[in-house]
mmCIF file of C-alpha atoms in Angstrom:
data_model
loop_
_atom_site.group_PDB
_atom_site.id
_atom_site.type_symbol
_atom_site.label_atom_id
_atom_site.label_comp_id
_atom_site.label_asym_id
_atom_site.label_seq_id
_atom_site.Cartn_x
_atom_site.Cartn_y
_atom_site.Cartn_z
ATOM 1 C CA MET A 1 105.034 23.665 106.367
ATOM 2 C CA THR A 2 102.140 22.683 107.733
ATOM 3 C CA PHE A 3 99.180 20.437 106.018
ATOM 4 C CA GLY A 4 95.463 20.106 107.513
ATOM 5 C CA PHE A 5 92.183 20.094 105.871
ATOM 6 C CA ALA A 6 90.598 23.346 104.390
ATOM 7 C CA PRO A 7 88.133 24.940 106.558
ATOM 8 C CA PRO A 8 84.529 25.273 105.833
ATOM 9 C CA PRO A 9 83.404 27.874 103.738
ATOM 10 C CA SER A 10 82.223 31.129 105.498
ATOM 11 C CA THR A 11 78.194 31.060 105.721
ATOM 12 C CA ASP A 12 77.652 35.351 105.831
ATOM 13 C CA SER A 13 74.762 35.971 103.743
ATOM 14 C CA ALA A 14 76.963 37.404 101.078
ATOM 15 C CA SER A 15 78.962 33.723 100.859
ATOM 16 C CA ARG A 16 75.618 31.969 101.120
ATOM 17 C CA LEU A 17 74.391 33.860 97.771
ATOM 18 C CA GLY A 18 77.269 33.157 96.139
ATOM 19 C CA ARG A 19 76.609 29.185 96.452
ATOM 20 C CA THR A 20 73.377 29.788 94.990
ATOM 21 C CA LEU A 21 71.864 29.364 91.395
ATOM 22 C CA GLU A 22 69.129 31.313 89.757
ATOM 23 C CA THR A 23 67.071 30.000 87.037
ATOM 24 C CA ALA A 24 68.518 31.423 83.942
ATOM 25 C CA GLU A 25 71.817 30.592 85.001
ATOM 26 C CA TRP A 26 70.346 26.997 85.541
ATOM 27 C CA SER A 27 68.720 26.744 81.997
ATOM 28 C CA ALA A 28 71.874 28.689 80.565
ATOM 29 C CA ALA A 29 73.896 25.545 81.841
ATOM 30 C CA GLY A 30 72.952 23.027 79.544
ATOM 31 C CA ILE A 31 70.955 21.110 81.991
ATOM 32 C CA PRO A 32 69.669 17.803 79.948
ATOM 33 C CA LEU A 33 65.921 17.838 79.826
ATOM 34 C CA LEU A 34 63.894 14.957 81.037
ATOM 35 C CA ARG A 35 61.436 12.778 78.259
ATOM 36 C CA SER A 36 58.896 11.734 80.516
ATOM 37 C CA PRO A 37 59.176 14.202 83.868
ATOM 38 C CA ARG A 38 55.947 13.153 84.725
ATOM 39 C CA GLU A 39 57.238 9.197 85.012
ATOM 40 C CA ILE A 40 60.314 9.969 86.956
ATOM 41 C CA VAL A 41 58.506 12.325 89.505
ATOM 42 C CA THR A 42 55.320 9.640 89.811
ATOM 43 C CA GLY A 43 57.863 7.127 90.522
ATOM 44 C CA LEU A 44 60.243 8.770 93.060
ATOM 45 C CA TYR A 45 56.875 10.041 95.125
ATOM 46 C CA GLU A 46 55.623 6.604 95.332
ATOM 47 C CA ARG A 47 58.708 5.233 96.396
ATOM 48 C CA HIS A 48 59.756 7.271 98.742
ATOM 49 C CA LEU A 49 56.447 9.430 100.014
ATOM 50 C CA PRO A 50 58.249 12.277 100.562
ATOM 51 C CA ARG A 51 56.725 14.623 103.218
ATOM 52 C CA PRO A 52 57.012 18.378 103.674
ATOM 53 C CA TRP A 53 61.428 19.250 103.117
ATOM 54 C CA THR A 54 61.972 16.297 102.213
ATOM 55 C CA ALA A 55 65.076 15.845 99.400
ATOM 56 C CA VAL A 56 64.881 12.865 96.724
ATOM 57 C CA VAL A 57 68.161 12.601 94.975
ATOM 58 C CA ALA A 58 67.613 9.884 92.461
ATOM 59 C CA VAL A 59 70.443 8.438 89.736
ATOM 60 C CA ILE A 60 68.604 7.374 86.481
ATOM 61 C CA GLY A 61 70.874 6.118 83.149
ATOM 62 C CA PRO A 62 70.054 5.633 79.216
ATOM 63 C CA GLY A 63 66.651 5.732 78.433
ATOM 64 C CA GLU A 64 65.889 7.228 81.537
ATOM 65 C CA ARG A 65 66.197 4.065 83.300
ATOM 66 C CA LEU A 66 65.972 4.927 87.343
ATOM 67 C CA THR A 67 69.158 3.037 89.039
ATOM 68 C CA ALA A 68 68.929 4.017 92.637
ATOM 69 C CA SER A 69 67.871 6.741 94.761
ATOM 70 C CA ALA A 70 67.380 8.032 98.312
ATOM 71 C CA SER A 71 65.263 10.618 100.690
ATOM 72 C CA PHE A 72 66.111 12.752 103.549
ATOM 73 C CA THR A 73 64.863 14.976 105.619
ATOM 74 C CA GLN A 74 67.001 18.656 105.456
ATOM 75 C CA ARG A 75 65.782 22.300 105.954
ATOM 76 C CA SER A 76 67.998 25.243 106.900
ATOM 77 C CA ALA A 77 66.968 28.623 108.279
ATOM 78 C CA ASN A 78 70.091 30.009 106.177
ATOM 79 C CA PRO A 79 69.326 27.698 103.249
ATOM 80 C CA ASP A 80 73.432 27.105 101.826
ATOM 81 C CA GLY A 81 74.351 25.245 99.093
ATOM 82 C CA TRP A 82 77.768 24.280 100.348
ATOM 83 C CA GLU A 83 75.601 22.421 102.631
ATOM 84 C CA PHE A 84 73.278 20.821 100.267
ATOM 85 C CA ARG A 85 76.235 19.895 98.628
ATOM 86 C CA ASN A 86 77.614 17.786 101.490
ATOM 87 C CA ALA A 87 74.134 15.700 102.208
ATOM 88 C CA LEU A 88 73.601 15.192 99.045
ATOM 89 C CA LEU A 89 77.739 13.700 98.501
ATOM 90 C CA GLU A 90 76.758 11.771 101.355
ATOM 91 C CA HIS A 91 73.421 9.938 100.328
ATOM 92 C CA LEU A 92 74.818 9.254 96.765
ATOM 93 C CA ARG A 93 77.728 7.943 98.312
ATOM 94 C CA ARG A 94 75.028 5.144 99.833
ATOM 95 C CA VAL A 95 73.477 4.047 97.068
ATOM 96 C CA ILE A 96 75.572 3.970 94.173
ATOM 97 C CA PRO A 97 79.970 4.137 93.068
ATOM 98 C CA HIS A 98 80.967 7.484 91.613
ATOM 99 C CA ASP A 99 82.006 7.742 88.024
ATOM 100 C CA LEU A 100 85.284 9.711 88.320
ATOM 101 C CA ARG A 101 87.213 6.997 86.088
ATOM 102 C CA ARG A 102 84.737 7.785 83.126
ATOM 103 C CA ARG A 103 85.645 10.200 80.348
ATOM 104 C CA SER A 104 82.507 11.881 80.369
ATOM 105 C CA PRO A 105 78.928 11.003 83.055
ATOM 106 C CA VAL A 106 76.650 8.168 81.697
ATOM 107 C CA ARG A 107 74.696 8.754 84.174
ATOM 108 C CA THR A 108 72.595 11.516 85.445
ATOM 109 C CA ALA A 109 71.419 12.851 88.655
ATOM 110 C CA VAL A 110 68.534 14.453 89.260
ATOM 111 C CA LEU A 111 66.889 16.045 92.747
ATOM 112 C CA LEU A 112 62.845 16.040 94.269
ATOM 113 C CA TYR A 113 62.221 18.820 96.850
ATOM 114 C CA CYS A 114 59.231 18.735 98.716
ATOM 115 C CA ARG A 115 58.460 21.885 100.505
ATOM 116 C CA ASP A 116 55.420 24.610 101.424
ATOM 117 C CA GLY A 117 55.020 27.794 99.400
ATOM 118 C CA GLU A 118 54.996 28.862 95.787
ATOM 119 C CA PRO A 119 56.835 26.412 92.702
ATOM 120 C CA ARG A 120 58.019 29.404 91.638
ATOM 121 C CA TRP A 121 62.316 30.161 92.293
ATOM 122 C CA THR A 122 62.981 30.897 95.850
ATOM 123 C CA GLU A 123 66.268 31.328 97.463
ATOM 124 C CA VAL A 124 66.151 27.729 99.000
ATOM 125 C CA ASP A 125 65.633 26.114 95.584
ATOM 126 C CA GLY A 126 68.578 27.683 94.180
ATOM 127 C CA ALA A 127 70.545 26.828 97.007
ATOM 128 C CA TRP A 128 69.966 23.526 96.127
ATOM 129 C CA MET A 129 70.572 23.658 92.594
ATOM 130 C CA TRP A 130 74.156 24.805 93.761
ATOM 131 C CA GLY A 131 74.397 21.771 95.639
ATOM 132 C CA LEU A 132 73.395 19.286 92.796
ATOM 133 C CA ARG A 133 75.466 20.468 90.006
ATOM 134 C CA ASP A 134 78.322 20.178 92.381
ATOM 135 C CA ALA A 135 77.569 16.612 93.953
ATOM 136 C CA CYS A 136 77.525 15.770 90.591
ATOM 137 C CA THR A 137 80.911 16.944 89.581
ATOM 138 C CA LEU A 138 82.003 15.644 92.943
ATOM 139 C CA HIS A 139 80.535 12.102 92.345
ATOM 140 C CA GLY A 140 81.398 11.935 88.299
ATOM 141 C CA LEU A 141 77.160 12.387 86.902
ATOM 142 C CA ARG A 142 75.318 14.582 84.642
ATOM 143 C CA CYS A 143 73.515 17.143 86.512
ATOM 144 C CA GLY A 144 70.291 16.884 85.874
ATOM 145 C CA ALA A 145 66.596 18.261 86.368
ATOM 146 C CA TYR A 146 65.634 20.037 90.034
ATOM 147 C CA ILE A 147 62.124 19.366 90.719
ATOM 148 C CA THR A 148 59.823 21.376 93.173
ATOM 149 C CA LEU A 149 57.117 19.310 95.229
ATOM 150 C CA THR A 150 54.363 21.366 96.583
ATOM 151 C CA ARG A 151 50.674 21.633 97.666
ATOM 152 C CA SER A 152 49.997 23.089 93.986
ATOM 153 C CA GLY A 153 51.674 20.117 92.444
ATOM 154 C CA TRP A 154 55.641 19.299 90.890
ATOM 155 C CA GLN A 155 57.591 22.028 88.483
ATOM 156 C CA VAL A 156 60.249 21.114 86.978
ATOM 157 C CA LEU A 157 62.447 24.905 87.696
ATOM 158 C CA GLY A 158 64.307 26.316 84.026
ATOM 159 C CA GLU A 159 60.910 24.307 82.436
ATOM 160 C CA ASP A 160 57.772 25.103 81.244
ATOM 161 C CA ARG A 161 56.519 21.665 82.553
ATOM 162 C CA GLY A 162 54.751 20.281 85.713
ATOM 163 C CA GLY A 163 51.382 18.861 86.940
ATOM 164 C CA ARG A 164 49.312 18.715 89.671
ATOM 165 C CA ARG A 165 49.751 15.013 90.566
ATOM 166 C CA PRO A 166 51.478 14.302 93.159
ATOM 167 C CA ARG A 167 51.456 16.786 95.023
ATOM 168 C CA ALA A 168 52.693 17.593 98.409
ATOM 169 C CA THR A 169 50.477 17.123 101.522
ATOM 170 C CA PHE A 170 51.079 19.085 104.989
ATOM 171 C CA ALA A 171 48.445 17.284 107.680
ATOM 172 C CA THR A 172 48.048 19.593 110.714
ATOM 173 C CA VAL A 173 48.358 16.308 113.038
ATOM 174 C CA ALA A 174 51.421 14.434 113.069
ATOM 175 C CA ALA A 175 51.133 10.920 111.154
ATOM 176 C CA ARG A 176 52.003 7.876 112.010
ATOM 177 C CA PRO A 177 55.689 7.089 109.958
ATOM 178 C CA PRO A 178 55.165 4.570 107.015
ATOM 179 C CA ALA A 179 56.606 1.474 107.957
ATOM 180 C CA PRO A 180 60.305 1.181 106.862
ATOM 181 C CA ARG A 181 61.123 -0.468 103.482
ATOM 182 C CA HIS A 182 64.162 -2.399 102.355
ATOM 183 C CA GLY A 183 67.320 0.139 103.082
ATOM 184 C CA ALA A 184 65.140 2.041 105.283
ATOM 185 C CA THR A 185 66.860 3.493 108.577
ATOM 186 C CA PRO A 186 64.895 2.697 111.667
ATOM 187 C CA HIS A 187 62.322 5.894 112.678
ATOM 188 C CA ARG A 188 63.863 8.172 115.225
ATOM 189 C CA GLU A 189 62.504 10.790 117.841
ATOM 190 C CA ALA A 190 64.671 13.718 118.447
ATOM 191 C CA ASP A 191 63.896 16.299 120.845
ATOM 192 C CA GLY A 192 60.063 15.360 120.755
ATOM 193 C CA VAL A 193 59.860 15.586 117.030
ATOM 194 C CA ALA A 194 59.345 12.747 114.891
ATOM 195 C CA GLU A 195 61.992 12.191 112.300
ATOM 196 C CA ILE A 196 61.437 11.256 108.565
ATOM 197 C CA PRO A 197 63.595 8.325 108.332
ATOM 198 C CA ALA A 198 65.727 8.579 105.343
ATOM 199 C CA ARG A 199 65.440 5.945 102.987
ATOM 200 C CA ALA A 200 67.590 4.129 99.911
ATOM 201 C CA VAL A 201 66.423 2.525 97.003
ATOM 202 C CA ALA A 202 68.874 0.301 94.902
ATOM 203 C CA LEU A 203 67.833 -1.474 91.807
#
């Protein structure tokens, strides 16, 4: 008998679409509502200053107290929830220990994704939702809200709550990157394109 690692899932279109969630499925999953979504969004925005295609994953405890958060860029021509799940797990493991030993989750993970386009649901959002739900299960967390940040403002998908500020900005000229904060990785250049540094905040 031969043992080894399971191969990655198929990346064909049918398989990728199976790793996505629509808003109706998301709402039916019993995702806990945020008591103060504006405060959560504003706090994450001020800490991470997300640029386009930046994902900000945050862990909140009782009373919606921010415990830890991390930001990173993630853009894919073929969005796949499995790929997004792995990216979220990687950054969650960097900023907070798992809660797998607990009988039930006591902390909640929420995700803010900055992107272009309309605030309504897209296939990219569906893949992020699938990835967040799966990452939470594997890290012992409760799956929380998924929030988009677009030119129009912010929107909690699956809920009728949003606002005009903060909102995503798309500069036509590349701006100088902000100075790294505590826990941030150095700014890097890849193939002549400036990468947005990953940031981690543990409180």
